[in-house]
Amino acid sequence: MNIRRWSLGVLAAALFVPGLAACKTAADSPTADGASAAPAVPADPKEALLASTKEIQKGNFTFAIDGGEFTGGGTVHLPSKSAEMKMGSGQSGTDDASMNMHLVYIDTDSWVKLEFGGPMADSIPGFKAMKGKYQHLDRTRIKDAKELEFDFSDVDPGGSDALVKAITDVKATGEGAYAGTLDATKVTDTDVLDADTVKGLGDKAGALPFTAKVDPQGRLTEFAVQMPAVGDTAAYTMKVTYADYGAATAVQAPPASQVVEASEQTYEMFKG
């Protein structure tokens, strides 16, 4: 799933899909130790953070993301090949539009529930009729819709492994706490820092401040990048937190009574 682009891009797309718009109306610490005993946390800060993401790759955790204009979170449970993501966004600088999206993935099946707020909710009759419904997606039709996809071979929605590898300077600031800088130009293929975002940072991209936390077992619990003000965009912090390592539960499919097949308008809105 492409976390950085889904919110405002999809929100805007909904207004321009033919036939949709009637008008343009204005954790820090995990709660379980599910994995086997971890080795001692490396004394070297960079090595400690490189080791901290290994448990994420096992795909059994919950997470939360705060990205400035959007917030969300979910579950990854690779043992059952299931995952979910809930995201909420309001259009920056206005109360005219907002969107909530709940994505559910179970093996080769996936569903999306979309809910719009503000005057926009009444200007999209096709989606107003589906309020509260999960739309079952034809996976063959969303191969290029990164906002709707989830790769079970790359289970970290925060891309923390790539962020850690891009660290250029780091020091310990306390027990299990670190701070430093990273070179964002080395992580342009992650969901939280995509190429467009990094390009917009210009010269600032080479040294973004970050903080990180690990639990007593050395597992990453928080990674936060301080994003500078650029143009009309105010400075904000992009933060990802992880919890429940080894103790997440399998994601359940939506109740059949709440499921409909995805509409043509939905596929059109997310078209790559």
XYZ file of N, CA and C in Angstrom:
816
model
N 0.846 -1.188 0.000
C 0.000 0.000 0.000
C 0.879 1.235 0.000
N 0.517 2.248 -0.747
C 1.304 3.469 -0.763
C 0.711 4.454 0.223
N 1.319 4.553 1.375
C 0.768 5.360 2.460
C 0.884 6.851 2.173
N 1.986 7.289 1.615
C 2.197 8.712 1.406
C 1.185 9.297 0.420
N 0.832 8.547 -0.632
C 0.044 9.143 -1.697
C -1.449 8.891 -1.602
N -1.884 7.940 -0.769
C -3.288 7.540 -0.865
C -4.259 8.636 -0.506
N -3.941 9.431 0.498
C -4.938 10.306 1.102
C -5.425 11.411 0.195
N -4.611 12.428 -0.017
C -5.068 13.577 -0.773
C -5.230 13.263 -2.247
N -4.376 12.381 -2.783
C -4.494 12.024 -4.186
C -5.810 11.330 -4.483
N -6.151 10.354 -3.653
C -7.404 9.631 -3.854
C -8.584 10.537 -3.571
N -8.449 11.373 -2.568
C -9.514 12.300 -2.221
C -9.822 13.212 -3.399
N -8.776 13.718 -4.030
C -8.975 14.579 -5.189
C -9.533 13.801 -6.364
N -9.048 12.576 -6.570
C -9.504 11.774 -7.698
C -10.998 11.512 -7.631
N -11.518 11.327 -6.438
C -12.935 11.026 -6.289
C -13.820 12.128 -6.855
N -13.315 13.354 -6.838
C -14.103 14.478 -7.334
C -14.169 14.530 -8.853
N -13.249 13.828 -9.509
C -13.146 13.972 -10.954
C -13.416 12.682 -11.727
N -13.776 11.609 -11.037
C -14.142 10.381 -11.725
C -15.468 10.606 -12.432
N -15.541 10.376 -13.742
C -16.797 10.597 -14.461
C -17.960 9.868 -13.818
N -19.058 10.580 -13.622
C -20.254 9.958 -13.080
C -20.309 9.918 -11.577
N -19.232 10.356 -10.901
C -19.236 10.305 -9.444
C -19.684 11.612 -8.831
N -19.010 12.689 -9.185
C -19.265 13.954 -8.511
C -20.460 14.671 -9.104
N -21.457 14.880 -8.279
C -22.606 15.640 -8.741
C -22.247 17.099 -8.835
N -21.319 17.543 -7.980
C -20.835 18.922 -7.997
C -19.540 18.979 -7.222
N -18.813 20.056 -7.351
C -17.572 20.251 -6.616
C -17.859 21.123 -5.409
N -18.589 20.558 -4.445
C -18.950 21.300 -3.248
C -17.726 21.483 -2.371
N -17.960 23.025 -2.244
C -16.925 23.339 -1.333
C -17.038 22.402 -0.060
N 2.740 2.296 20.142
C 2.576 1.592 21.191
C 3.937 1.591 21.775
N 4.129 2.636 22.537
C 5.553 2.547 22.340
C 6.106 1.166 22.629
N 5.694 0.598 23.694
C 6.280 -0.694 24.041
C 5.307 -1.798 23.717
N 5.813 -2.908 23.110
C 4.959 -4.018 22.781
C 4.428 -4.697 24.025
N 3.285 -5.367 23.852
C 2.644 -5.974 25.008
C 2.933 -7.455 25.142
N 3.672 -8.008 24.165
C 3.971 -9.438 24.248
C 5.378 -9.687 23.749
N 5.942 -10.809 24.122
C 7.302 -11.118 23.716
C 7.321 -12.328 22.809
N 6.293 -12.459 21.946
C 6.047 -13.650 21.163
C 7.268 -14.318 20.566
N 8.318 -13.560 20.191
C 9.476 -14.168 19.569
C 10.369 -14.805 20.627
N 11.292 -15.638 20.150
C 12.223 -16.264 21.073
C 13.163 -15.201 21.630
N 13.881 -15.557 22.694
C 14.743 -14.595 23.371
C 15.707 -13.950 22.389
N 15.779 -12.633 22.430
C 16.632 -11.898 21.513
C 18.018 -11.738 22.124
N 19.044 -11.587 21.272
C 20.386 -11.363 21.802
C 20.456 -9.984 22.442
N 21.516 -9.722 23.153
C 21.698 -8.428 23.797
C 21.694 -7.326 22.743
N 21.163 -6.176 23.098
C 21.124 -5.049 22.177
C 22.556 -4.599 21.899
N 22.964 -4.505 20.629
C 24.322 -4.071 20.312
C 24.645 -2.718 20.937
N 25.868 -2.549 21.389
C 26.261 -1.291 22.023
C 26.366 -0.160 21.011
N 26.768 -0.502 19.785
C 26.882 0.516 18.747
C 25.483 0.957 18.304
N 25.169 2.248 18.350
C 23.812 2.714 18.028
C 23.331 2.304 16.636
N 24.175 2.438 15.627
C 23.764 2.078 14.260
C 23.489 0.584 14.171
N 24.330 -0.229 14.769
C 24.130 -1.674 14.739
C 22.870 -2.051 15.509
N 22.601 -1.349 16.593
C 21.396 -1.632 17.375
C 20.147 -1.375 16.547
N 20.139 -0.298 15.788
C 18.966 0.022 14.974
C 18.857 -0.904 13.752
N 19.971 -1.281 13.187
C 19.928 -2.243 12.076
C 19.337 -3.575 12.548
N 19.688 -3.988 13.748
C 19.170 -5.244 14.289
C 17.713 -5.122 14.720
N 17.283 -3.905 15.015
C 15.952 -3.707 15.589
C 14.805 -4.006 14.633
N 15.072 -4.015 13.324
C 13.999 -4.229 12.350
C 13.831 -5.696 11.950
N 14.700 -6.562 12.428
C 14.636 -7.965 12.004
C 13.317 -8.627 12.392
N 12.805 -8.291 13.576
C 11.563 -8.909 14.024
C 10.375 -8.453 13.182
N 10.453 -7.243 12.630
C 9.368 -6.752 11.769
C 9.186 -7.669 10.564
N 10.303 -8.142 10.019
C 10.240 -8.962 8.810
C 9.532 -10.293 9.030
N 9.348 -10.691 10.281
C 8.600 -11.923 10.557
C 7.108 -11.725 10.370
N 6.671 -10.476 10.277
C 5.277 -10.191 9.929
C 4.260 -10.578 10.977
N 4.503 -10.216 12.213
C 3.545 -10.509 13.275
C 3.587 -9.357 14.272
N 2.798 -8.290 13.991
C 2.846 -7.089 14.819
C 1.658 -6.186 14.506
N 1.477 -5.194 15.355
C 0.542 -4.113 15.064
C 1.360 -2.840 14.888
N 0.765 -1.847 14.254
C 1.515 -0.626 13.980
C 0.580 0.576 13.941
N 1.166 1.743 14.075
C 0.420 2.994 13.937
C 1.301 3.981 13.196
N 0.674 4.842 12.403
C 1.411 5.819 11.607
C 0.755 7.185 11.755
N 1.578 8.189 11.982
C 1.106 9.572 12.013
C 1.933 10.328 10.988
N 1.269 10.743 9.918
C 2.004 11.357 8.826
C 1.662 12.798 8.558
N 1.272 13.529 9.560
C 0.943 14.923 9.336
C -0.481 15.090 8.878
N -0.732 14.936 7.566
C -2.093 15.110 7.056
C -2.939 13.857 7.183
N -2.348 12.769 7.649
C -3.124 11.545 7.824
C -2.624 10.780 9.041
N -3.490 9.948 9.581
C -3.127 9.049 10.668
C -3.725 7.680 10.372
N -3.160 6.668 10.981
C -3.709 5.341 10.730
C -2.970 4.273 11.507
N -3.273 3.049 11.183
C -2.636 1.928 11.850
C -3.255 0.633 11.380
N -2.778 -0.465 11.936
C -3.318 -1.739 11.514
C -2.562 -2.915 12.081
N -2.721 -4.037 11.406
C -2.152 -5.308 11.844
C -1.535 -6.026 10.659
N -0.412 -6.668 10.889
C 0.183 -7.578 9.914
C 0.320 -8.927 10.594
N -0.236 -9.970 9.970
C -0.179 -11.309 10.559
C 0.178 -12.309 9.463
N 1.472 -12.402 9.199
C 1.953 -13.259 8.128
C 1.612 -14.738 8.324
N 1.561 -15.255 9.568
C 1.198 -16.668 9.733
C -0.132 -17.033 9.070
N -1.084 -16.112 9.055
C -2.374 -16.365 8.394
C -2.457 -15.644 7.058
N -1.356 -15.024 6.637
C -1.293 -14.230 5.409
C -2.451 -13.237 5.377
N -2.546 -12.448 6.453
C -3.604 -11.448 6.536
C -3.023 -10.133 7.057
N -3.700 -9.049 6.714
C -3.273 -7.729 7.156
C -4.433 -6.767 7.013
N -4.345 -5.655 7.730
C -5.341 -4.607 7.558
C -4.707 -3.246 7.815
N -5.300 -2.242 7.226
C -4.836 -0.870 7.395
C -6.047 0.042 7.475
N -6.077 0.886 8.509
C -7.105 1.914 8.636
C -6.416 3.261 8.553
N -6.897 4.132 7.669
C -6.308 5.443 7.507
C -7.395 6.503 7.498
N -7.058 7.673 8.018
C -7.983 8.791 8.000
C -7.271 10.049 7.556
N -7.941 10.855 6.747
C -7.309 12.061 6.250
C -8.329 13.157 6.049
N -7.911 14.391 6.351
C -8.697 15.567 6.009
C -7.896 16.370 5.020
N -8.558 17.016 4.078
C -7.844 17.779 3.075
C -7.139 18.949 3.741
N -5.848 19.060 3.521
C -5.038 20.061 4.202
C -5.561 21.471 3.962
N -5.758 22.209 5.067
C -6.128 23.606 4.967
C -7.601 23.869 4.774
N -8.434 22.837 4.789
C -9.864 23.047 4.591
C -10.660 21.966 5.277
N -11.892 22.260 5.638
C -12.776 21.265 6.230
C -13.762 20.735 5.201
N -13.523 21.060 3.921
C -14.479 20.709 2.884
C -14.521 19.218 2.588
N -13.450 18.495 2.875
C -13.406 17.097 2.486
C -12.554 16.285 3.444
N -12.957 15.056 3.659
C -12.158 14.129 4.452
C -12.477 12.721 3.976
N -11.597 11.793 4.277
C -11.814 10.418 3.845
C -11.233 9.453 4.853
N -11.959 8.378 5.120
C -11.468 7.259 5.909
C -11.457 6.032 5.017
N -10.420 5.237 5.146
C -10.308 4.034 4.329
C -9.875 2.871 5.201
N -10.558 1.742 5.070
C -10.203 0.518 5.784
C -9.938 -0.553 4.738
N -8.711 -1.031 4.689
C -8.318 -2.085 3.764
C -8.097 -3.383 4.528
N -8.607 -4.472 3.996
C -8.446 -5.797 4.601
C -7.868 -6.732 3.546
N -6.825 -7.457 3.913
C -6.181 -8.406 3.008
C -6.148 -9.772 3.665
N -6.655 -10.768 2.980
C -6.560 -12.142 3.450
C -6.153 -13.004 2.269
N -4.902 -13.435 2.269
C -4.340 -14.210 1.179
C -4.535 -13.453 -0.143
N -5.309 -14.004 -1.068
C -5.482 -13.349 -2.367
C -6.749 -12.500 -2.440
N -7.481 -12.407 -1.342
C -8.687 -11.569 -1.308
C -8.394 -10.234 -0.634
N -9.088 -9.205 -1.057
C -8.958 -7.920 -0.377
C -10.248 -7.131 -0.502
N -10.470 -6.277 0.480
C -11.678 -5.459 0.556
C -11.289 -4.039 0.938
N -12.097 -3.072 0.529
C -11.879 -1.696 0.935
C -13.207 -1.067 1.323
N -13.206 -0.341 2.438
C -14.367 0.443 2.837
C -13.958 1.906 2.807
N -14.705 2.703 2.056
C -14.412 4.120 1.907
C -15.537 4.939 2.509
N -15.169 5.938 3.285
C -16.170 6.837 3.851
C -15.686 8.269 3.691
N -16.538 9.109 3.122
C -16.205 10.500 2.887
C -16.973 11.386 3.850
N -16.333 12.491 4.263
C -16.971 13.427 5.174
C -17.049 14.813 4.577
N -17.803 15.689 5.218
C -17.977 17.040 4.730
C -18.930 17.082 3.554
N -19.084 18.229 2.914
C -19.975 18.352 1.762
C -19.664 17.357 0.661
N -18.405 16.915 0.606
C -18.011 15.955 -0.425
C -18.813 14.667 -0.325
N -19.197 14.294 0.882
C -19.921 13.042 1.078
C -21.217 13.024 0.282
N -21.863 14.168 0.160
C -23.135 14.226 -0.559
C -22.957 14.483 -2.049
N -21.737 14.806 -2.452
C -21.503 15.100 -3.861
C -21.053 13.876 -4.646
N -20.940 12.727 -3.964
C -20.514 11.493 -4.628
C -21.579 10.435 -4.397
N -22.666 10.499 -5.147
C -23.780 9.580 -4.903
C -23.409 8.116 -4.997
N -22.465 7.772 -5.881
C -22.078 6.377 -6.023
C -21.505 5.799 -4.746
N -20.766 6.619 -3.978
C -20.172 6.162 -2.742
C -21.098 6.362 -1.550
N -21.976 7.328 -1.659
C -22.942 7.533 -0.586
C -23.790 6.275 -0.412
N -24.115 5.624 -1.523
C -24.928 4.410 -1.482
C -24.178 3.240 -0.866
N -22.847 3.317 -0.838
C -22.043 2.220 -0.298
C -21.524 2.512 1.095
N -22.049 3.528 1.738
C -21.597 3.878 3.074
C -21.737 2.678 4.013
N -20.653 2.372 4.725
C -20.673 1.253 5.651
C -20.437 -0.095 5.005
N -20.234 -0.121 3.685
C -20.024 -1.376 2.967
C -18.549 -1.593 2.636
N -18.142 -2.844 2.663
C -16.817 -3.234 2.210
C -16.918 -3.681 0.762
N -16.114 -3.093 -0.094
C -16.126 -3.466 -1.505
C -15.057 -4.536 -1.753
N -15.514 -5.679 -2.225
C -14.591 -6.770 -2.533
C -13.896 -6.453 -3.848
N -12.560 -6.516 -3.832
C -11.770 -6.091 -4.978
C -11.311 -7.247 -5.837
N -11.369 -7.048 -7.130
C -10.815 -7.990 -8.094
C -9.325 -7.686 -8.189
N -8.493 -8.569 -7.656
C -7.058 -8.286 -7.575
C -6.428 -8.078 -8.946
N -6.992 -8.668 -9.993
C -6.425 -8.496 -11.330
C -6.616 -7.077 -11.847
N -7.521 -6.320 -11.198
C -7.816 -4.972 -11.677
C -7.129 -3.882 -10.858
N -6.383 -4.273 -9.835
C -5.733 -3.258 -8.998
C -4.220 -3.458 -8.958
N -3.677 -4.135 -9.970
C -2.236 -4.389 -9.978
C -1.421 -3.103 -10.010
N -1.970 -2.060 -10.616
C -1.256 -0.789 -10.693
C -1.765 0.222 -9.675
N -2.673 -0.192 -8.806
C -3.224 0.712 -7.783
C -2.469 0.484 -6.486
N -1.364 1.173 -6.311
C -0.496 0.942 -5.159
C -1.184 1.254 -3.839
N -2.177 2.145 -3.875
C -2.886 2.480 -2.644
C -3.727 1.315 -2.126
N -4.008 0.337 -2.996
C -4.871 -0.787 -2.621
C -4.121 -2.098 -2.458
N -2.858 -2.122 -2.797
C -2.104 -3.363 -2.787
C -1.361 -3.569 -1.469
N -1.073 -4.830 -1.152
C -0.215 -5.166 -0.017
C 0.665 -6.328 -0.434
N 1.965 -6.183 -0.229
C 2.934 -7.192 -0.637
C 3.334 -8.025 0.576
N 2.914 -9.280 0.612
C 3.233 -10.132 1.754
C 4.699 -10.573 1.779
N 5.456 -10.188 0.756
C 6.898 -10.455 0.800
C 7.657 -9.243 1.333
N 6.947 -8.141 1.572
C 7.536 -6.922 2.129
C 6.517 -6.346 3.104
N 6.530 -6.849 4.333
C 5.392 -6.659 5.243
C 5.431 -5.387 6.084
N 6.489 -4.586 5.962
C 6.597 -3.411 6.820
C 5.991 -2.176 6.157
N 4.828 -1.712 6.595
C 4.214 -0.530 5.992
C 4.975 0.747 6.278
N 5.848 0.727 7.274
C 6.620 1.912 7.615
C 7.967 1.997 6.926
N 8.403 0.915 6.294
C 9.692 0.923 5.604
C 10.863 1.231 6.526
N 10.769 0.789 7.778
C 11.785 1.158 8.768
C 13.159 0.590 8.459
N 13.215 -0.580 7.852
C 14.516 -1.164 7.526
C 15.273 -0.251 6.569
N 14.592 0.262 5.552
C 15.234 1.169 4.603
C 15.613 2.483 5.270
N 14.765 2.971 6.169
C 15.071 4.218 6.875
C 16.330 4.066 7.721
N 16.440 2.951 8.420
C 17.605 2.719 9.279
C 18.879 2.626 8.438
N 18.795 1.965 7.300
C 19.976 1.818 6.441
C 20.435 3.158 5.871
N 19.533 4.143 5.870
C 19.877 5.463 5.327
C 20.447 6.402 6.390
N 20.607 5.902 7.613
C 21.142 6.739 8.693
C 22.584 7.139 8.392
N 22.864 8.423 8.563
C 24.226 8.930 8.344
C 24.929 9.286 9.644
N 24.143 9.504 10.697
C 24.733 9.846 11.990
C 23.738 9.465 13.068
N 24.208 8.843 14.149
C 23.301 8.441 15.219
C 24.044 8.318 16.535
N 23.365 8.628 17.622
C 23.936 8.454 18.954
C 22.840 8.000 19.907
N 23.223 7.321 20.970
C 22.263 6.927 21.999
C 21.938 8.141 22.851
N 20.647 8.317 23.168
C 20.226 9.451 23.991
C 19.635 9.007 25.319
N 19.580 7.693 25.538
C 19.023 7.146 26.756
C 18.880 5.652 26.605
N 18.253 5.011 27.566
C 18.045 3.560 27.504
C 17.089 3.228 26.371
N 17.617 2.580 25.336
C 16.778 2.203 24.201
C 16.321 3.368 23.356
N 16.972 4.512 23.450
C 16.575 5.704 22.702
C 17.750 6.226 21.878
N 17.447 6.683 20.662
C 18.489 7.134 19.749
C 18.025 8.370 18.987
N 18.997 9.108 18.455
C 18.694 10.287 17.640
C 19.840 10.497 16.661
N 19.517 11.107 15.528
C 20.552 11.363 14.534
C 19.960 11.948 13.274
N 20.615 11.695 12.145
C 20.132 12.175 10.850
C 20.182 11.033 9.841
N 19.363 11.150 8.810
C 19.361 10.169 7.728
C 19.305 10.885 6.387
N 19.746 10.188 5.362
C 19.746 10.714 4.000
C 18.517 10.177 3.267
N 17.492 11.012 3.136
C 16.230 10.563 2.544
C 16.354 10.209 1.070
N 17.400 10.684 0.406
C 17.552 10.349 -1.012
C 17.842 8.868 -1.213
N 18.170 8.172 -0.118
C 18.453 6.740 -0.209
C 17.210 5.881 0.064
N 16.070 6.518 0.357
C 14.873 5.746 0.709
C 13.648 6.199 -0.091
N 13.841 6.544 -1.342
C 12.755 7.092 -2.149
C 11.732 6.057 -2.603
N 11.982 4.782 -2.328
C 11.023 3.762 -2.750
C 10.188 3.243 -1.581
N 10.241 3.923 -0.429
C 9.430 3.490 0.701
C 8.087 4.184 0.691
N 7.117 3.613 1.399
C 5.784 4.198 1.440
C 5.751 5.524 2.181
N 6.538 5.654 3.242
C 6.469 6.880 4.046
C 7.311 8.012 3.466
N 8.287 7.684 2.642
C 9.106 8.703 1.981
C 9.235 8.322 0.507
N 8.244 8.703 -0.296
C 8.310 8.341 -1.703
C 9.122 9.378 -2.485
N 9.339 9.098 -3.754
C 10.211 9.934 -4.576
C 9.732 11.376 -4.665
N 8.431 11.573 -4.784
C 7.901 12.937 -4.897
C 8.150 13.742 -3.624
N 7.963 13.082 -2.486
C 8.195 13.757 -1.211
C 9.652 14.158 -1.069
N 10.540 13.239 -1.371
C 11.971 13.508 -1.243
C 12.409 14.602 -2.215
N 11.900 14.560 -3.420
C 12.246 15.582 -4.415
C 11.844 16.966 -3.912
N 10.678 17.045 -3.283
C 10.200 18.323 -2.781
C 11.045 18.887 -1.654
N 11.784 18.019 -0.967
C 12.635 18.476 0.134
C 13.896 19.184 -0.344
N 14.271 18.932 -1.598
C 15.462 19.573 -2.134
C 16.707 19.225 -1.341
N 17.539 20.234 -1.064
C 18.804 20.011 -0.351
C 18.593 19.520 1.079
N 17.404 19.745 1.628
C 17.136 19.324 3.004
C 17.042 17.801 3.144
N 16.825 17.124 2.018
C 16.615 15.677 2.062
C 17.836 14.903 2.545
N 19.013 15.480 2.399
C 20.232 14.760 2.734
C 20.509 14.604 4.212
N 19.808 15.361 5.055
C 20.089 15.285 6.502
C 18.823 15.560 7.301
N 17.903 14.609 7.291
C 16.672 14.752 8.053
C 16.877 14.242 9.478
N 16.508 15.011 10.482
C 16.639 14.541 11.870
C 15.649 13.402 12.157
N 16.049 12.459 12.979
C 15.160 11.368 13.373
C 15.399 11.001 14.832
N 14.431 10.338 15.413
C 14.584 9.703 16.721
C 14.048 8.284 16.608
N 14.523 7.405 17.464
C 14.077 6.014 17.431
C 14.112 5.430 18.832
N 13.258 4.419 19.045
C 13.224 3.719 20.324
C 13.161 2.215 20.074
N 13.804 1.455 20.957
C 13.718 -0.006 20.900
C 13.314 -0.516 22.278
N 12.721 -1.708 22.307
C 12.317 -2.288 23.588
C 13.495 -3.056 24.202
N 13.336 -3.614 25.408
C 14.451 -4.322 26.049
C 14.987 -5.494 25.241
N 14.172 -6.032 24.330
C 14.628 -7.119 23.462
C 15.305 -6.594 22.197
N 15.418 -5.281 22.085
C 16.092 -4.687 20.930
C 15.219 -4.495 19.718
N 13.901 -4.687 19.865
C 12.992 -4.550 18.724
C 12.516 -3.112 18.587
N 12.451 -2.644 17.367
C 12.047 -1.267 17.113
C 10.606 -1.037 17.572
N 10.386 0.002 18.350
C 9.031 0.363 18.772
C 8.593 1.711 18.221
N 9.561 2.550 17.834
C 9.195 3.858 17.284
C 10.308 4.392 16.391
N 9.909 4.957 15.253
C 10.859 5.655 14.385
C 10.162 6.915 13.906
N 10.745 8.065 14.195
C 10.122 9.343 13.854
C 11.100 10.210 13.073
N 10.643 10.721 11.937
C 11.462 11.588 11.095
C 10.879 12.995 11.125
N 11.712 13.979 11.419
C 11.253 15.369 11.455
C 11.331 15.954 10.050
N 10.163 16.191 9.456
C 10.094 16.722 8.103
C 10.065 18.249 8.150
N 10.953 18.902 7.424
C 11.013 20.368 7.463
C 9.891 21.006 6.654
N 9.653 22.285 6.914
C 8.675 23.033 6.132
C 9.197 23.188 4.704
N 8.300 22.952 3.739
C 8.662 23.104 2.334
C 7.506 23.799 1.624
N 7.770 24.965 1.068
C 6.716 25.694 0.374
C 5.560 26.004 1.302
N 4.359 25.579 0.896
C 3.164 25.823 1.702
C 2.942 24.753 2.768
N 3.787 23.726 2.771
C 3.640 22.637 3.735
C 4.421 22.935 5.008
N 3.727 22.960 6.124
C 4.381 23.235 7.404
C 5.219 22.035 7.838
N 6.165 22.282 8.705
C 6.973 21.198 9.249
C 6.088 20.236 10.034
N 6.417 18.954 9.983
C 5.660 17.948 10.718
C 6.557 16.757 11.008
N 6.080 15.847 11.832
C 6.829 14.639 12.158
C 6.133 13.421 11.577
N 6.874 12.621 10.839
C 6.375 11.354 10.314
C 6.805 10.263 11.290
N 5.825 9.663 11.985
C 6.161 8.692 13.031
C 5.478 7.358 12.802
N 6.250 6.298 12.960
C 5.733 4.928 12.879
C 6.033 4.228 14.197
N 5.037 3.576 14.772
C 5.250 2.808 15.997
C 4.851 1.358 15.776
N 5.504 0.463 16.494
C 5.251 -0.980 16.389
C 5.000 -1.561 17.784
N 4.121 -2.558 17.843
C 3.818 -3.222 19.111
C 3.344 -4.648 18.835
N 3.095 -5.390 19.910
C 2.526 -6.747 19.829
C 3.346 -7.703 18.974
N 4.665 -7.585 19.036
C 5.513 -8.510 18.279
C 5.216 -9.956 18.666
N 4.927 -10.765 17.680
C 4.652 -12.178 17.913
C 3.310 -12.459 18.525
N 2.503 -11.425 18.767
C 1.229 -11.610 19.455
C 0.054 -10.981 18.713
N 0.257 -10.573 17.474
C -0.859 -10.044 16.689
C -1.828 -11.175 16.378
N -3.068 -10.826 16.079
C -4.066 -11.846 15.758
C -4.432 -11.777 14.283
N -4.874 -12.894 13.755
C -5.255 -12.953 12.346
C -6.383 -11.966 12.062
N -6.292 -11.312 10.935
C -7.329 -10.364 10.526
C -8.511 -11.136 9.947
N -9.711 -10.732 10.326
C -10.917 -11.420 9.880
C -11.522 -10.730 8.662
N -12.139 -11.519 7.809
C -12.838 -10.965 6.647
C -14.068 -10.193 7.112
N -14.480 -9.170 6.389
C -15.678 -8.418 6.771
C -16.901 -9.330 6.767
N -17.895 -9.057 7.604
C -19.131 -9.855 7.595
C -19.765 -9.842 6.215
N -20.248 -10.991 5.783
C -20.836 -11.101 4.442
C -21.951 -10.086 4.223
N -22.682 -9.769 5.280
C -23.795 -8.829 5.162
C -23.334 -7.406 4.848
N -22.030 -7.148 5.031
C -21.495 -5.809 4.779
C -20.650 -5.747 3.505
N -20.656 -6.821 2.713
C -19.784 -6.898 1.541
C -20.577 -6.765 0.247
N -20.044 -5.933 -0.657
C -20.565 -5.832 -2.025
C -19.357 -5.908 -2.955
N -19.593 -6.197 -4.221
C -18.501 -6.179 -5.179
C -18.127 -4.730 -5.488
N -16.863 -4.486 -5.683
C -16.391 -3.121 -5.933
C -17.031 -2.554 -7.189
N -17.347 -1.285 -7.127
C -17.984 -0.614 -8.256
C -16.951 -0.200 -9.293
N -17.420 0.057 -10.496
C -16.536 0.558 -11.543
C -15.930 1.891 -11.128
N -16.698 2.692 -10.404
C -16.192 3.990 -9.962
C -14.986 3.845 -9.042
N -15.014 2.801 -8.208
C -13.883 2.581 -7.303
C -12.624 2.246 -8.080
N -12.732 1.352 -9.045
C -11.556 1.002 -9.840
C -11.048 2.225 -10.599
N -11.972 3.031 -11.092
C -11.586 4.228 -11.843
C -10.856 5.219 -10.943
N -11.331 5.368 -9.705
C -10.747 6.327 -8.795
C -9.314 5.976 -8.425
N -9.017 4.670 -8.319
C -7.696 4.227 -7.905
C -6.806 3.850 -9.096
N -7.269 4.121 -10.283
C -6.503 3.738 -11.463
C -5.133 4.403 -11.437
N -4.087 3.613 -11.727
C -2.731 4.135 -11.659
C -2.426 5.123 -12.778
